[in-house]
Tab-separated table of C-alpha atoms in Angstrom:
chain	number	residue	atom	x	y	z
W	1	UNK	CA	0.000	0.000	0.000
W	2	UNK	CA	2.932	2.549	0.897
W	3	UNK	CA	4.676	1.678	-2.298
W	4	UNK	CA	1.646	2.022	-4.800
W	5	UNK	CA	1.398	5.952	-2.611
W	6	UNK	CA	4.685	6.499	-3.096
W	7	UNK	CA	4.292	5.781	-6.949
W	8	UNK	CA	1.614	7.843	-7.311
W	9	UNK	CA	3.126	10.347	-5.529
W	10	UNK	CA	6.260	9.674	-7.830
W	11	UNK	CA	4.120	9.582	-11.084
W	12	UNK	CA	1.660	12.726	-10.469
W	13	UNK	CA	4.760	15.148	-9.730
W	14	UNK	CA	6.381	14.121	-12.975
W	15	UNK	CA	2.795	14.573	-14.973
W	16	UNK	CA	1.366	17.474	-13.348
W	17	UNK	CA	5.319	19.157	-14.489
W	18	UNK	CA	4.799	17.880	-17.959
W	19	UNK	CA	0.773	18.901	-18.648
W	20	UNK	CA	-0.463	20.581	-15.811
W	21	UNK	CA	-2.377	20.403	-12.571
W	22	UNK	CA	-5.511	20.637	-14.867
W	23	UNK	CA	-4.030	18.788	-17.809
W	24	UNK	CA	-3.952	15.568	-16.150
W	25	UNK	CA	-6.680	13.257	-15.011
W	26	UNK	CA	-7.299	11.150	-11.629
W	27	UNK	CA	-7.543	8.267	-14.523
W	28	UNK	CA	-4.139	9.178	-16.390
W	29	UNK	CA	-2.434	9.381	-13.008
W	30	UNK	CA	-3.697	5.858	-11.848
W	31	UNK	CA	-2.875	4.679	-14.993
W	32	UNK	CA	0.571	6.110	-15.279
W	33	UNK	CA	1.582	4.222	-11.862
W	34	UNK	CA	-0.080	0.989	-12.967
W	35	UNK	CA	-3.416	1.294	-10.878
W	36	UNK	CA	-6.698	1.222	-11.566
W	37	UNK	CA	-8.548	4.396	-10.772
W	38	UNK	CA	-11.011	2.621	-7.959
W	39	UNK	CA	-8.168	2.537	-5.649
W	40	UNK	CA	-7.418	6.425	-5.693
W	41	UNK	CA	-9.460	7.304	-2.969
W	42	UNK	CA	-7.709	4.417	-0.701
W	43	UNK	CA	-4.421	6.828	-0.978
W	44	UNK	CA	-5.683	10.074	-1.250
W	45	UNK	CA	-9.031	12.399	-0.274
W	46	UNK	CA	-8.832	14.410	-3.471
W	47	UNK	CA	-7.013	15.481	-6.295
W	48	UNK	CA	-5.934	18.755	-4.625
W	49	UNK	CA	-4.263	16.905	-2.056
W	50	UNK	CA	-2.644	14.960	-4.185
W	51	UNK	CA	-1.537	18.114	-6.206
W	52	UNK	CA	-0.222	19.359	-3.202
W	53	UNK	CA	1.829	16.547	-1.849
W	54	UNK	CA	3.061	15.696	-5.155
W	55	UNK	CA	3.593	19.579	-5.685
W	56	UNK	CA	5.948	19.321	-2.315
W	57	UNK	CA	7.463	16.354	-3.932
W	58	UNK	CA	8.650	17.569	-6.776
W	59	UNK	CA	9.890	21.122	-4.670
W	60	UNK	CA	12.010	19.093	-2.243
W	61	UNK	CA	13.602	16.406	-5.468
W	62	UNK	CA	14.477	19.786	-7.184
W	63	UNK	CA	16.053	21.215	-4.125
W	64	UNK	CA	18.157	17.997	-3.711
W	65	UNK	CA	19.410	18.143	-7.075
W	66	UNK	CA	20.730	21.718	-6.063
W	67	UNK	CA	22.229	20.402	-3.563
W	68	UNK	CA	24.061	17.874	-5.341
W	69	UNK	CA	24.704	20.020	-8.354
W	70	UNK	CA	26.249	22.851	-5.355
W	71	UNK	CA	28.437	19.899	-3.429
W	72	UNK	CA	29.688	18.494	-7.017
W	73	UNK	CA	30.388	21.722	-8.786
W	74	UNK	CA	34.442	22.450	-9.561
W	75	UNK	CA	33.189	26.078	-9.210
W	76	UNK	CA	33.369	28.389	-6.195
W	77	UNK	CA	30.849	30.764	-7.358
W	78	UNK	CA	27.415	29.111	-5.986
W	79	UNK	CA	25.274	31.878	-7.775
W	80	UNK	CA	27.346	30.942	-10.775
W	81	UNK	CA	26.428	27.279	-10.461
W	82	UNK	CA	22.941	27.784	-9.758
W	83	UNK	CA	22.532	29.985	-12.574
W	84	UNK	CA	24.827	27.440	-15.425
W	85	UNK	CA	22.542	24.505	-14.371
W	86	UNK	CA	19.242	26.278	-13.874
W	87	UNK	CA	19.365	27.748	-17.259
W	88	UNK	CA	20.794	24.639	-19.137
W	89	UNK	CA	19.176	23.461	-22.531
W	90	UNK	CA	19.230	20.399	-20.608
W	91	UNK	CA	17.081	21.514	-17.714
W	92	UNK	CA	14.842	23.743	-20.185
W	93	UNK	CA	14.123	19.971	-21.591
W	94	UNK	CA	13.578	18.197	-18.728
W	95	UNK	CA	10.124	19.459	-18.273
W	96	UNK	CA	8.462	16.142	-16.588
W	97	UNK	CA	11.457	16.438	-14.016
W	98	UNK	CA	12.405	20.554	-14.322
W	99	UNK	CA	11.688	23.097	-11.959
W	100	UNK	CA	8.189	22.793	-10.225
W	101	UNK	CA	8.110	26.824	-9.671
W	102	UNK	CA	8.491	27.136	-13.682
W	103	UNK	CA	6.408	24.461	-14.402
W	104	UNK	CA	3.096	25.135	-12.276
W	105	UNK	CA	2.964	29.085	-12.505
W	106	UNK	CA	0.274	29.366	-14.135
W	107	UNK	CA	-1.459	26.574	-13.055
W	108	UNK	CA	-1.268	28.036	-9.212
W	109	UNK	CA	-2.112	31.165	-10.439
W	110	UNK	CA	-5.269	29.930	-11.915
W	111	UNK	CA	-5.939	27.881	-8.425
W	112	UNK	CA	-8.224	29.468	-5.516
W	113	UNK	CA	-6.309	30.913	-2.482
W	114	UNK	CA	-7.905	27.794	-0.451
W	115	UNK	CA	-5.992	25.129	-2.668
W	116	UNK	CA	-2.795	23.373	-0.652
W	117	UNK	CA	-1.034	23.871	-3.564
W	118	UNK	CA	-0.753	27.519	-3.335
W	119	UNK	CA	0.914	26.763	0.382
W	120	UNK	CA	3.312	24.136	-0.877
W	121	UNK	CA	4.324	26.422	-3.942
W	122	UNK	CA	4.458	29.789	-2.095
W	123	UNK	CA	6.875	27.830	0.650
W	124	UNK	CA	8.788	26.106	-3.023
W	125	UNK	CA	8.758	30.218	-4.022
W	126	UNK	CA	10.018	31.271	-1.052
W	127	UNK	CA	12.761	28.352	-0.534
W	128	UNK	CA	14.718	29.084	-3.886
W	129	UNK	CA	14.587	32.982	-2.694
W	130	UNK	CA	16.312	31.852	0.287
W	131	UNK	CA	18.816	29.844	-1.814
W	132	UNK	CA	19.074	32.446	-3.643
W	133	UNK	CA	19.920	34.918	-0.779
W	134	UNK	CA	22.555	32.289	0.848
W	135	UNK	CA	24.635	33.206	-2.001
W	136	UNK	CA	24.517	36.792	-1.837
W	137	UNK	CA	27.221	39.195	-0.958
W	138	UNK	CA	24.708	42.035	-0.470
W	139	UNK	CA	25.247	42.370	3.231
W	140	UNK	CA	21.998	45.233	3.487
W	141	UNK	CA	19.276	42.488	4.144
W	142	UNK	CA	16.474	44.917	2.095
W	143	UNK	CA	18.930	45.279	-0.656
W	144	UNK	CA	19.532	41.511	-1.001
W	145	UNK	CA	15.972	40.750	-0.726
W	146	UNK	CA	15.284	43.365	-3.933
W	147	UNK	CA	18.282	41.954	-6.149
W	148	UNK	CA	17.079	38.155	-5.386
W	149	UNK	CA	13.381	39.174	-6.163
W	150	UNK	CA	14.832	40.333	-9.781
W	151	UNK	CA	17.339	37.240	-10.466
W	152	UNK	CA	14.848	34.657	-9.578
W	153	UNK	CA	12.370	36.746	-11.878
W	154	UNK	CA	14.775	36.261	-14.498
W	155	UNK	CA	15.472	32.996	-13.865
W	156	UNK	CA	12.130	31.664	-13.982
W	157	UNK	CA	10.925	33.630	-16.575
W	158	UNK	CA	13.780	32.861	-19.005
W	159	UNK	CA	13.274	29.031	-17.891
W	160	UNK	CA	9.463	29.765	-18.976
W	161	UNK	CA	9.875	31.299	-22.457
W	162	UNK	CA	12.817	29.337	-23.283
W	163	UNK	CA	10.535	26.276	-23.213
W	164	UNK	CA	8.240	28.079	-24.879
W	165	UNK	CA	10.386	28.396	-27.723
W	166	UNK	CA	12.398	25.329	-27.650
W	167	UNK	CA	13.126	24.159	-31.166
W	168	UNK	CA	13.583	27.566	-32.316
W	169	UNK	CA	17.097	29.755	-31.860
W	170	UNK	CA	15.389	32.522	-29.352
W	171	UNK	CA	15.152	29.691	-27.128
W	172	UNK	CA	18.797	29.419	-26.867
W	173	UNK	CA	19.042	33.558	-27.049
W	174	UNK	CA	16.802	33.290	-23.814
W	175	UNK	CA	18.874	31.261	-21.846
W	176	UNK	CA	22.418	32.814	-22.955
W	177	UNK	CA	20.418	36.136	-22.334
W	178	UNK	CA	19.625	35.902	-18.951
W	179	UNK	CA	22.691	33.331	-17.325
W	180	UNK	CA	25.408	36.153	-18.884
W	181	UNK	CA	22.919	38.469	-17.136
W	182	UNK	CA	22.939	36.745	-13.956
W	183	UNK	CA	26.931	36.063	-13.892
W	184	UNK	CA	27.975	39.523	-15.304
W	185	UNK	CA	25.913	41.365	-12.258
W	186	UNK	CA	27.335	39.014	-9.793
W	187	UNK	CA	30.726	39.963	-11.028
């Protein structure tokens, strides 16, 4: 019983990145872990708490890969790092396994302010400012807060219209845009 939660746990955070919290059904979901849709209710009380759990999942795998990116990095610049492997063709492709804050924007946005997703993604928000802020050198805290506002801005919204545009050279142009933004202001 754990293990079927834990693969629909595992499943739903890869498809809701991929289509959507609304782009996905309770039946694709089941499906996708190998389970027939009767026993959905036997793990979970609704969709949106599914959403949200699988919502947290997907926060807390992207925050380990930071960490392991950050530990196994030749660099000593962590902003640097951050910002090479955030805005990598190769993360802009990984969309079922990419950034959750990128990937459910809009979705959350759409959402009503009693959803648990909007809690789980505010806290996912406010945990890569914080990463963010760890590698500042701003020593005003104000200041800080105002310059990581505007990189994770750019971060995430170069992420966003990158894979918009993948296939197409602005895509790259996005990405190269906003990483020799990132590093150049950090210099």
């Amino acid at each position: 019983m754990a293990r079927n939660r834990e693969e629909i746990i595992q499943v739903s955070s890869q498809l809701f990145r991929e289509r959507g919290l609304n782009g996905v059904s309770v039946n694709d979901l089941m499906a996708a872990a190998g389970l027939t849709h009767g026993g959905f209710y036997g793990h979970f009380s609704s969709k949106d708490e599914l959403a949200a759990i699988a919502s947290r999942k997907a926060l807390d795998d992207s925050a380990s890969r930071w960490q392991e990116i950050r530990h196994q990095s030749h660099h000593h610049d962590d902003l640097r790092t951050l910002v090479e492997a955030y805005l990598s063709t190769t993360h802009r492709d990984a969309a079922k396994d990419g950034c959750p804050i990128t990937a459910l924007a809009s979705d959350v946005a759409r959402e009503g302010e009693a959803k648990p997703v909007r809690d789980v993604y505010f806290d996912g928000v406010k945990a890569m400012l914080e990463r963010l802020a760890s590698v500042s050198d701003i020593r005003d805290a104000e200041q800080r807060r105002q310059h990581v506002l505007v990189q994770l801005s750019l971060l995430l919204g170069a992420l966003t219209l990158a894979r918009a545009t993948a296939g197409d050279a602005l895509s790259d142009e996005f990405l190269l845009s906003a990483k020799n933004a990132l590093i150049d202001d950090a210099v």
